[in-house]
Coordinates of C-alpha atoms and ligand atoms in Angstrom, one line a residue:
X578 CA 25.2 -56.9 11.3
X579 CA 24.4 -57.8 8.0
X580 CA 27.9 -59.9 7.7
X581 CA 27.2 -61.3 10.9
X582 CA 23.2 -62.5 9.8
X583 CA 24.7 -64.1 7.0
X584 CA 27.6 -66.0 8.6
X585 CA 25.5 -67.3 11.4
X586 CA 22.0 -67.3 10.6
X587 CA 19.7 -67.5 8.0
X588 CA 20.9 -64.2 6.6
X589 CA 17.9 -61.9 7.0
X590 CA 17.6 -58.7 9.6
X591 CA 14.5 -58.0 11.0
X592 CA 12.9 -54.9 12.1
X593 CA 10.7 -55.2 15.2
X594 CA 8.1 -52.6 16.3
X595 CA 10.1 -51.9 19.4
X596 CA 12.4 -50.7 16.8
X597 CA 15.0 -53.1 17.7
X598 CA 16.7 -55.5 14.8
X599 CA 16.4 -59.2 15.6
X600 CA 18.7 -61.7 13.7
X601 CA 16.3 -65.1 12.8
X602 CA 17.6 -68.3 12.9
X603 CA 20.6 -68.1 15.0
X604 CA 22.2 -71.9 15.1
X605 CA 22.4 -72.5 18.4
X606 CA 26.1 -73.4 18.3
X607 CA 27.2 -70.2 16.9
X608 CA 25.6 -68.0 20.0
X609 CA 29.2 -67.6 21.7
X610 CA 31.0 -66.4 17.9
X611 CA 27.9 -63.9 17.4
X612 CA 28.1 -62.4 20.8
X613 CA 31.7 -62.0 20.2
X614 CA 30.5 -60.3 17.5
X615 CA 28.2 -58.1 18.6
X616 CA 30.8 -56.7 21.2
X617 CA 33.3 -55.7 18.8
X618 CA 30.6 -52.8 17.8
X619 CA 29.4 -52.6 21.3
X620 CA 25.8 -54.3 20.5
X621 CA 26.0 -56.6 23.0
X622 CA 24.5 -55.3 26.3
X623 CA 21.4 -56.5 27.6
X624 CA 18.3 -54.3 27.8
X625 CA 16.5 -55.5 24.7
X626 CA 12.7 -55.4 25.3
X627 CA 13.5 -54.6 29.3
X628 CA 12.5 -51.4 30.7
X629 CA 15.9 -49.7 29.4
X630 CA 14.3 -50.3 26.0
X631 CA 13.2 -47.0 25.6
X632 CA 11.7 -46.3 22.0
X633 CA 10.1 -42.5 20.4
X634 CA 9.7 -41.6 17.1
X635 CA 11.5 -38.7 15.1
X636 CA 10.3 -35.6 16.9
X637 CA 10.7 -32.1 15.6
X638 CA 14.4 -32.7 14.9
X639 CA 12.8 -34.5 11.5
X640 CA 9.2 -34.5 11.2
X641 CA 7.0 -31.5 10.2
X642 CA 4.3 -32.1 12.5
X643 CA 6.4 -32.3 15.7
X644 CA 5.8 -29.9 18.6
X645 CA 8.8 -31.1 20.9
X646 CA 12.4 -33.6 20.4
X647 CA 11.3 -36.9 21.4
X648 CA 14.7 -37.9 20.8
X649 CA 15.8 -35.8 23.1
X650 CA 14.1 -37.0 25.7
X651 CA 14.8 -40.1 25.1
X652 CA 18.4 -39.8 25.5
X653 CA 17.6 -38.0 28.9
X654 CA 15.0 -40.7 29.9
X655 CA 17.8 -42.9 29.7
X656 CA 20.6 -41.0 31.2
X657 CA 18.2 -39.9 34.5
X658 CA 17.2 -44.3 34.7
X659 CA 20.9 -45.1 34.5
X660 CA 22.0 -43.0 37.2
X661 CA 18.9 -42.8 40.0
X662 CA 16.9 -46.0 39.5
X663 CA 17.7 -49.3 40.6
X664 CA 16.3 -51.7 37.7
X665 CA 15.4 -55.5 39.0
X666 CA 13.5 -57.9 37.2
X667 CA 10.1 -57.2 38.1
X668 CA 10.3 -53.8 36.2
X669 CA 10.8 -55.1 32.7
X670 CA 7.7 -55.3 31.9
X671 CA 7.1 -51.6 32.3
X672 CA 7.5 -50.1 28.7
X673 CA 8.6 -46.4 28.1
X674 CA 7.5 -44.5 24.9
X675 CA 7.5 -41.0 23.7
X676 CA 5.8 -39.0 20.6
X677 CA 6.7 -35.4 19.7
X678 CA 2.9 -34.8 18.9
X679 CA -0.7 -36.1 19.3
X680 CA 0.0 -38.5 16.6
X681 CA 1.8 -41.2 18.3
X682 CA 4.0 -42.4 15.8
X683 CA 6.2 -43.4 18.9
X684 CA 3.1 -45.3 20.1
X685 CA 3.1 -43.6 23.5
X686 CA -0.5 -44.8 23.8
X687 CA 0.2 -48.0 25.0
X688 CA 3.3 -47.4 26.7
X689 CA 3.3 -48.2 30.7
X690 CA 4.5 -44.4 30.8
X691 CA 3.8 -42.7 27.4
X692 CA 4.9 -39.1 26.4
X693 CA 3.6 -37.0 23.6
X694 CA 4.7 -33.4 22.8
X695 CA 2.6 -30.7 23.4
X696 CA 3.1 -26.9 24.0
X697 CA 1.7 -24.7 27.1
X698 CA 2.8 -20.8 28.0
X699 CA 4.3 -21.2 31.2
X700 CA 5.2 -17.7 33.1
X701 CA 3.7 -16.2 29.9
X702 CA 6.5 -18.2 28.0
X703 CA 6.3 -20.8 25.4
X704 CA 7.5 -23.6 26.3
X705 CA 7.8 -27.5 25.2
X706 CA 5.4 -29.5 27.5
X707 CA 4.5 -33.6 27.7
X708 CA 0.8 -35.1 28.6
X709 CA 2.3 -37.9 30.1
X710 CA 0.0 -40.9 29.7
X711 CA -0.1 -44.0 32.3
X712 CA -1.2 -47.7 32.3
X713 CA -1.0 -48.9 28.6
X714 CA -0.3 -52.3 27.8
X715 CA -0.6 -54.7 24.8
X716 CA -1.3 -58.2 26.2
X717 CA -1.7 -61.5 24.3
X718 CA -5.8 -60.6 23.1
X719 CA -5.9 -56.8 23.5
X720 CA -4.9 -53.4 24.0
X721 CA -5.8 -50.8 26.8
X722 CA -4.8 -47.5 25.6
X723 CA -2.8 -45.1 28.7
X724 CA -5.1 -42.5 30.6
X725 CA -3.7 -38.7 30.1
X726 CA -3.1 -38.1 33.6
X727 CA -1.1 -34.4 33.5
X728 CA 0.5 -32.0 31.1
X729 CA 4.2 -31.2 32.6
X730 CA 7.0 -29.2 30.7
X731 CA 9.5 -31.2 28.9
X732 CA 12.6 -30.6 31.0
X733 CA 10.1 -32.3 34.2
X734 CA 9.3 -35.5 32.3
X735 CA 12.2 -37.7 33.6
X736 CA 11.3 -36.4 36.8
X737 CA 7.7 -37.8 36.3
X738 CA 9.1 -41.1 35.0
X739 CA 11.1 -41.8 37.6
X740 CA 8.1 -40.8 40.9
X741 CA 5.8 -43.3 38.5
X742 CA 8.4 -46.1 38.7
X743 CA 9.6 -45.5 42.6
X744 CA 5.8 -45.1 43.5
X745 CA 4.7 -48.5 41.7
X746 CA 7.9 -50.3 43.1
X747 CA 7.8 -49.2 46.3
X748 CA 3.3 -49.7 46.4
X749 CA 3.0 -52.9 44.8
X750 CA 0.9 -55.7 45.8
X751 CA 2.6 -59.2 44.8
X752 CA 3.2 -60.0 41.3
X753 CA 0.9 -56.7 40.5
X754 CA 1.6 -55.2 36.8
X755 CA 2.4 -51.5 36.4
X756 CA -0.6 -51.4 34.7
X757 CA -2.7 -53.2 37.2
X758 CA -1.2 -50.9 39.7
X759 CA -2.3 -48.2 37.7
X760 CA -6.1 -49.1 37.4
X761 CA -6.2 -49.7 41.5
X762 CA -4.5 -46.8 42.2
X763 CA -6.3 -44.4 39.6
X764 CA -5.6 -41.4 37.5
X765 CA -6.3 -38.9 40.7
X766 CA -3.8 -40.4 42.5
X767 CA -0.8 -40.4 40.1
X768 CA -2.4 -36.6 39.5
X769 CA -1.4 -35.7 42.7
X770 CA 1.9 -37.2 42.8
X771 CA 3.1 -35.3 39.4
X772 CA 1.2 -32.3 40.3
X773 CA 4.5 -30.6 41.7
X774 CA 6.0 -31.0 38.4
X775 CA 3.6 -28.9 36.3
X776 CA 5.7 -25.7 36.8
X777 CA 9.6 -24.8 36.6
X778 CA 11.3 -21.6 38.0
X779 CA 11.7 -18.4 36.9
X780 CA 13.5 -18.3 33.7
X781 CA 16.2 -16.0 35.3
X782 CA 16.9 -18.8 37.6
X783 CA 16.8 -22.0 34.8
X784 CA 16.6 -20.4 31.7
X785 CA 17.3 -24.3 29.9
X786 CA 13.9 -25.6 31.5
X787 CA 12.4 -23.1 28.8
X788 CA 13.7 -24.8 25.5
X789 CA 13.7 -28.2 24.4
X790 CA 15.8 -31.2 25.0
X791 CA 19.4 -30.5 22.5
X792 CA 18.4 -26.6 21.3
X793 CA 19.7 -24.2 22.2
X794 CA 17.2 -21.4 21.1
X795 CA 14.0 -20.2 22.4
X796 CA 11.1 -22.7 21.9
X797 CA 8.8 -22.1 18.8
X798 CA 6.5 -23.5 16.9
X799 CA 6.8 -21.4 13.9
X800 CA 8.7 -24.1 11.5
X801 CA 5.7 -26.5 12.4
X802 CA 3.4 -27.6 10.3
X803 CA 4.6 -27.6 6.4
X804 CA 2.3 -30.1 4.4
X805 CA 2.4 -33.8 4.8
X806 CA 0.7 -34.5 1.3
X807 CA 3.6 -35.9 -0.5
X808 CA 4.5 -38.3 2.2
X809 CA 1.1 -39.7 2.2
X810 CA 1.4 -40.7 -1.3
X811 CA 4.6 -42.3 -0.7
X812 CA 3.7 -44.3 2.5
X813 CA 0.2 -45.5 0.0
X814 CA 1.6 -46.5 -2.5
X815 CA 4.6 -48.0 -0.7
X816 CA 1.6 -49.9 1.6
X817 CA 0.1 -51.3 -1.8
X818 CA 3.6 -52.5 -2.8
X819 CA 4.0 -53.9 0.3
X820 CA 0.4 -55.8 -0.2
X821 CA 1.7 -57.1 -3.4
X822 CA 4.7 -58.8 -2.0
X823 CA 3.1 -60.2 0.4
X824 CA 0.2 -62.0 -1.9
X825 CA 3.6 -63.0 -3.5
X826 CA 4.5 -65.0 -0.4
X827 CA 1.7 -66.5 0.5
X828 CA 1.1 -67.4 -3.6
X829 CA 4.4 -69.1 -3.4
X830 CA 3.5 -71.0 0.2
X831 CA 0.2 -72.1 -1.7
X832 CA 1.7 -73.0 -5.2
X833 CA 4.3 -75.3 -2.8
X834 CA 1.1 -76.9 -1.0
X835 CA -0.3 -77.3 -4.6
X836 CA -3.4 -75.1 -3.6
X837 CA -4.6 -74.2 -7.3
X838 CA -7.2 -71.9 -6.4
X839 CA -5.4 -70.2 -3.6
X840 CA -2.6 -69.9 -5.9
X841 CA -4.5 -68.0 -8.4
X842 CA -6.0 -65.9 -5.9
X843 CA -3.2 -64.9 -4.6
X844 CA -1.2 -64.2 -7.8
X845 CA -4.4 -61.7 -8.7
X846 CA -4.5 -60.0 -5.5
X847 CA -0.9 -59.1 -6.2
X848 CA -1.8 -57.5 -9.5
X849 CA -4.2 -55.2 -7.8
X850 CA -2.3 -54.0 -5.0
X851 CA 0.8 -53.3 -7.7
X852 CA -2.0 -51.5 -9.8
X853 CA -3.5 -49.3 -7.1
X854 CA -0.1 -48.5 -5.5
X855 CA 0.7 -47.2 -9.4
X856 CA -3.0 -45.6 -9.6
X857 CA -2.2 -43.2 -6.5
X858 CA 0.1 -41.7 -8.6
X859 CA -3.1 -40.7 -11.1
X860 CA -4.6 -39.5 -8.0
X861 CA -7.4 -42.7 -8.5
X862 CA -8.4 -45.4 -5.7
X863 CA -11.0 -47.9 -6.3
X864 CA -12.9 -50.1 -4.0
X865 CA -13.9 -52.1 -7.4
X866 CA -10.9 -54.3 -8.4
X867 CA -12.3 -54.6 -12.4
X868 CA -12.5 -50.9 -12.6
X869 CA -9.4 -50.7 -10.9
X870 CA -7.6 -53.4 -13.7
X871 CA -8.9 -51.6 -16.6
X872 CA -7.8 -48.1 -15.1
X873 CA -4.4 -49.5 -14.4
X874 CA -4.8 -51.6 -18.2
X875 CA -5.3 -47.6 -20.0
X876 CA -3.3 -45.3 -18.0
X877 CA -0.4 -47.6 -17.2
X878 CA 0.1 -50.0 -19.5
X879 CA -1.2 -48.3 -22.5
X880 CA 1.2 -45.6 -21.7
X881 CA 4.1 -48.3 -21.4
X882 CA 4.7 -47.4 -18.2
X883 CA 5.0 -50.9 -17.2
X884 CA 5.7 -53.6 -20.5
X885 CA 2.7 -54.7 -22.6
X886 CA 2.4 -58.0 -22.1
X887 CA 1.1 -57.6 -19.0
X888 CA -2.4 -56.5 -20.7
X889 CA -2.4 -59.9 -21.3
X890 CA -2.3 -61.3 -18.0
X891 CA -5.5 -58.7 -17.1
X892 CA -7.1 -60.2 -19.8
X893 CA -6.4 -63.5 -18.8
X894 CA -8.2 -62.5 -15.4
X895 CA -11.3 -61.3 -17.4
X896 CA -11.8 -64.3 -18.6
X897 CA -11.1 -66.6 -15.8
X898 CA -12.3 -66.2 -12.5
X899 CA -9.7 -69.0 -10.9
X900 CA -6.7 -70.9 -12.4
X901 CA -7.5 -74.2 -14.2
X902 CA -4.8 -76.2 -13.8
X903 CA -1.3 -75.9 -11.7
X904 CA 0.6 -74.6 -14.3
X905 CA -1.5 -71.7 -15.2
X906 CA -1.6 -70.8 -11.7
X907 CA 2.3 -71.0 -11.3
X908 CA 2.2 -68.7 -14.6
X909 CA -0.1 -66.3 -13.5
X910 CA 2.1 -66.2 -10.0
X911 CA 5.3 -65.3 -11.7
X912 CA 3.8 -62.8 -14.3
X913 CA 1.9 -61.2 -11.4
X914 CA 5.6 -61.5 -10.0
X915 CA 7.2 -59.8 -13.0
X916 CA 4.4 -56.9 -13.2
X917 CA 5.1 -56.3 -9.4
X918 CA 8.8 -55.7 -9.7
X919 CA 8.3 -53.1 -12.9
X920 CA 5.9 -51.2 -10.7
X921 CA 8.8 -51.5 -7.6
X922 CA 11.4 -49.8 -10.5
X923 CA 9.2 -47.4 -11.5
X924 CA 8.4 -46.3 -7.7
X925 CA 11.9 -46.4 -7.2
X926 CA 12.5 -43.9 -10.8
X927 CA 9.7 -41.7 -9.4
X928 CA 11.4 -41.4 -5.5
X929 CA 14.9 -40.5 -6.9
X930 CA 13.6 -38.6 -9.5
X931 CA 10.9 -36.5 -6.7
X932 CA 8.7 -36.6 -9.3
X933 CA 5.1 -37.5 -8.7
X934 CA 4.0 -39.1 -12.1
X935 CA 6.1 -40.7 -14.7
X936 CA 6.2 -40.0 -18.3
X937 CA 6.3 -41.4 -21.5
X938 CA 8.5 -39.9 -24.5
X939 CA 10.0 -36.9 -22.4
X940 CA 8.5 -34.5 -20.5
X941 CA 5.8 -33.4 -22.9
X942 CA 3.0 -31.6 -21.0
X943 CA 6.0 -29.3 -19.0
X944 CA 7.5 -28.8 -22.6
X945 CA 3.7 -27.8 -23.8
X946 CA 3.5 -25.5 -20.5
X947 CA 7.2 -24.0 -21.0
X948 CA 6.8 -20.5 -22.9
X949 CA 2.7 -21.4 -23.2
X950 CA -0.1 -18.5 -22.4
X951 CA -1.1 -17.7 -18.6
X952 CA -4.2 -19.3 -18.3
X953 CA -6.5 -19.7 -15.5
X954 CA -8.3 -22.8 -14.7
X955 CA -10.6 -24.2 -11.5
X956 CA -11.3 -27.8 -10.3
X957 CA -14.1 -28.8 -8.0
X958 CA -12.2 -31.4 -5.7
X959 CA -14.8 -31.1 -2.8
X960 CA -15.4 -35.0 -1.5
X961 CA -11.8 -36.0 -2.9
X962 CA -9.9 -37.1 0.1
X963 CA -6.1 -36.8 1.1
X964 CA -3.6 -37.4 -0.5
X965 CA -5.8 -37.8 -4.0
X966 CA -6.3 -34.1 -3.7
X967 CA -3.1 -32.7 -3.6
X968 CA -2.3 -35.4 -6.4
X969 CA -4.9 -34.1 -8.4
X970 CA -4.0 -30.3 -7.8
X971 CA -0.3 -31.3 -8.8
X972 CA -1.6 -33.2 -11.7
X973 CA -3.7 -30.1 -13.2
X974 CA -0.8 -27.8 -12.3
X975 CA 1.6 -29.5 -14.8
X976 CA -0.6 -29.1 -17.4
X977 CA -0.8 -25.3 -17.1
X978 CA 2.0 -22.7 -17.9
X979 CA 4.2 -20.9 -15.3
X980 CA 2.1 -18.3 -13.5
X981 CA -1.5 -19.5 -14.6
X982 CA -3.5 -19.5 -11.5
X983 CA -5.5 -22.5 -10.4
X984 CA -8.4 -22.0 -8.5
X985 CA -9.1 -25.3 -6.4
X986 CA -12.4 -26.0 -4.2
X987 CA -11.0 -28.1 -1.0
X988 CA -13.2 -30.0 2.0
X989 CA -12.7 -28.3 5.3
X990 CA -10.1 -29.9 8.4
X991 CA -7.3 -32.1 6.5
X992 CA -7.5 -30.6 3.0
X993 CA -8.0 -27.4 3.6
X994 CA -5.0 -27.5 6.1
X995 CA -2.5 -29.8 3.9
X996 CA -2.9 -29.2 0.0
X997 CA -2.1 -25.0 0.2
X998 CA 1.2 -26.1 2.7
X999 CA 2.0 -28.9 0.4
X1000 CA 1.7 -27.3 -2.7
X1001 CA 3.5 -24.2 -1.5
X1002 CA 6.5 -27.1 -0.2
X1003 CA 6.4 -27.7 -4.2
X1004 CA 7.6 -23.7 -5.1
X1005 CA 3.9 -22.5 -6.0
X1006 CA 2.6 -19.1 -5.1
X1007 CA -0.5 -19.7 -2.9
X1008 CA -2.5 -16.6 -3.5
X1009 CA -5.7 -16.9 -1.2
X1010 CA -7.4 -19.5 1.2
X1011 CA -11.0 -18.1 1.3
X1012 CA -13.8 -20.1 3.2
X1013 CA -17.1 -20.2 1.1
X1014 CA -20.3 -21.3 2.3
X1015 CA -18.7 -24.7 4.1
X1016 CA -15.8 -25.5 2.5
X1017 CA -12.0 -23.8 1.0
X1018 CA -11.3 -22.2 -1.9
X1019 CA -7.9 -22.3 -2.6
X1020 CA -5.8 -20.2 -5.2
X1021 CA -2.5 -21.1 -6.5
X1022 CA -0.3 -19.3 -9.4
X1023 CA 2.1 -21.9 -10.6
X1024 CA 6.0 -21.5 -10.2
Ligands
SF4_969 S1 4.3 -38.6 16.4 FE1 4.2 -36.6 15.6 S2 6.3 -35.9 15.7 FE2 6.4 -38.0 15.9 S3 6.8 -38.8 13.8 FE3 4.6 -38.9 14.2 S4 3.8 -36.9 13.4 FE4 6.0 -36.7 13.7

């Protein structure tokens, strides 16, 4: 594909949120050789954005927060539309999404037909279940979320897909959406048509209706649920980076249009998103971007984390609200440029190294921990919020010696259910969660 973008188009991929890859810029003459193309590695079929264009997120095969195998489903979803439903035109507007939880990663919510993953006891067995959701849509100005109609085991779902579509098709008035359908026929009456699918048979009879789509064992939910914390770091600070690049963009779109002021705008903005995607990593956020610069100025630079002459440019902005002239803008926009590709390497150091915070002359507060006195230590992190509490807990735990206990104070909800699973994914010894008056108090001896 990549080969393909560059020989005949503008040589960029792009990633759509109907997780499908578009190729921009296709010249129009060169549609036959890329189609050519696209069949040698069987790309080619239609169905793009039509109602085959089923999309779901990871599931439980991957995520730690999945209840069921969207993808699984998926793949069954498609196999039960290829064989019993007869697609025409007028049906590709109905979109098709599953989730393997609540969370809608898959983005279920505003499906036609949305799935997420659930779990019910069905003849006093576990098994993997799907709310099924109806009459989503995005149009041009809004979006109307889908209506939870029914909760139906797993193995039912393409059942229930395929009685939503036949009943729409067959009930139709005009040019009438599926989702318009929907609102005039209402949630009681699409109850009643999947209400035969809420149970299955014995499980002497269909033992495979009991476990999810591509297992083979007996459905649990006992690998569920490890913490999340570390991801959330990565997917902030990777947002803030993302922030940065695109101020760059739009720096560069200015700086062409000989916008001064925007130019310099831009080119600052981009320094604070590269700082606060580095400041996570401290366990700091700041809503005030001149604390946030001198933060960034004495834990970051100071520590030459990223190169010194970028205290400098922060200077710079301390003294200058906007850019005087053109070429101090264009200056400002490529060191702003320069500081954000330092911050991308050191992300980059800190993902293949797994390690949370980067150093400066060795590993010195592990080396000051190795061999050091069992100590014990608390930290009051009530009113921090996720991730910047684990952060903070994994910060304090490197400076103590291997099994020193830490006691930590947590909210209750999110970080009193993610920082003891988190830090336990990181090889500490959680000794006790103990609610107290309110809130958590958490204690951890270090690996
Ligand atoms: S929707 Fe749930 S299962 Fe799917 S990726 Fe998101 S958190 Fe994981």
């Amino acid at each position: 594909l990549a080969d393909m973008a560059e020989s005949f188009a503008g040589g960029k991929l792009v990633a759509t949120v109907n997780q499908n890859l578009m190729i921009p810029w296709v010249k129009e003459e060169a549609f036959g050789n890329i189609f050519s193309e696209l069949k040698k590695i069987d790309l080619h079929k239609a169905g793009t954005e039509e109602i085959r264009d089923i999309t779901c997120c990871p599931g439980s095969e991957t995520c730690n927060l999945g209840i069921t195998a969207s993808r699984g489903l998926v793949e069954s979803l498609n196999t039960e539309m290829e064989k019993e439903l007869e697609i025409s035109k007028d049906m590709d507007h109905i979109t098709i999404k599953a989730s393997g939880c609540p969370n809608s990663c898959g983005q279920h919510h505003i499906a036609s037909i949305g799935f997420h993953g659930g779990a019910k006891k069905l003849n006093g067995i576990l098994t993997p279940h799907y709310e099924v959701l109806l009459g989503g849509r995005v149009t041009e100005d809004k979006a109307i979320f889908g209506t939870s109609v029914i909760k139906i085991p797993a193995k039912n779902a393409p059942e229930a897909m395929k009685t939503s579509i036949k009943d729409y098709k067959n009930n139709k008035q005009g040019e009438e959406s599926f989702g318009e359908y929907f609102d005039r026929m209402g949630k009681a009456h699409f109850r009643e048509l999947l209400d035969p699918l809420k149970t299955l048979p014995d499980i002497e009879q269909s033992p495979e209706s009991y476990i999810d789509y591509g297992s083979t064992q007996k459905f649990s939910l006992e690998d569920r649920g490890q913490g999340e914390c570390a991801g959330a770091v990565t997917d902030m600070i990777t947002d803030r980076i993302s922030e940065a690049e695109r101020a760059q963009f739009q720096g560069k779109l200015s700086l062409e249009k000989k916008n001064v002021k925007e130019t310099g705008d831009h080119a600052r903005r981009s320094v604070i998103a590269s700082a606060r995607a580095l400041l996570v990593t401290e366990g700091m956020d700041f809503n005030d971007d001149w604390e946030c610069l001198k933060k960034f100025q004495s834990l970051v630079i100071d520590m030459e984390i990223v190169s010194a002459q970028f205290a400098k440019l922060i200077d710079t902005f301390e003294e200058n609200t906007e850019a005087s002239d053109e070429k101090t803008a264009e200056l400002w926009l490529s060191e702003s440029g320069l500081l954000l590709e330092e911050c991308k390497a050191v992300q980059e150091k800190m993902q293949s190294d797994k390690s949370l915070r980067i150093r400066v002359g060795g590993d010195e507060s592990k080396d000051k921990a190795t061999g050091a006195v069992k100590t014990s230590a608390s930290i009051d992190l009530l009113g921090v919020k996720c991730p910047f509490n684990y952060v903070k807990t994994k910060i304090k735990l490197e400076t103590m010696a291997s099994g020193s206990v830490l006691e930590v104070l947590l909210d209750d909800g999110e970080p009193s259910e993610n920082v003891p699973k988190s830090i336990k994914n990181d090889g500490h010894k959680v000794i006790s969660l103990v609610e107290e008056q309110g809130h958590y108090k958490l204690t951890i001896e270090k690996a």
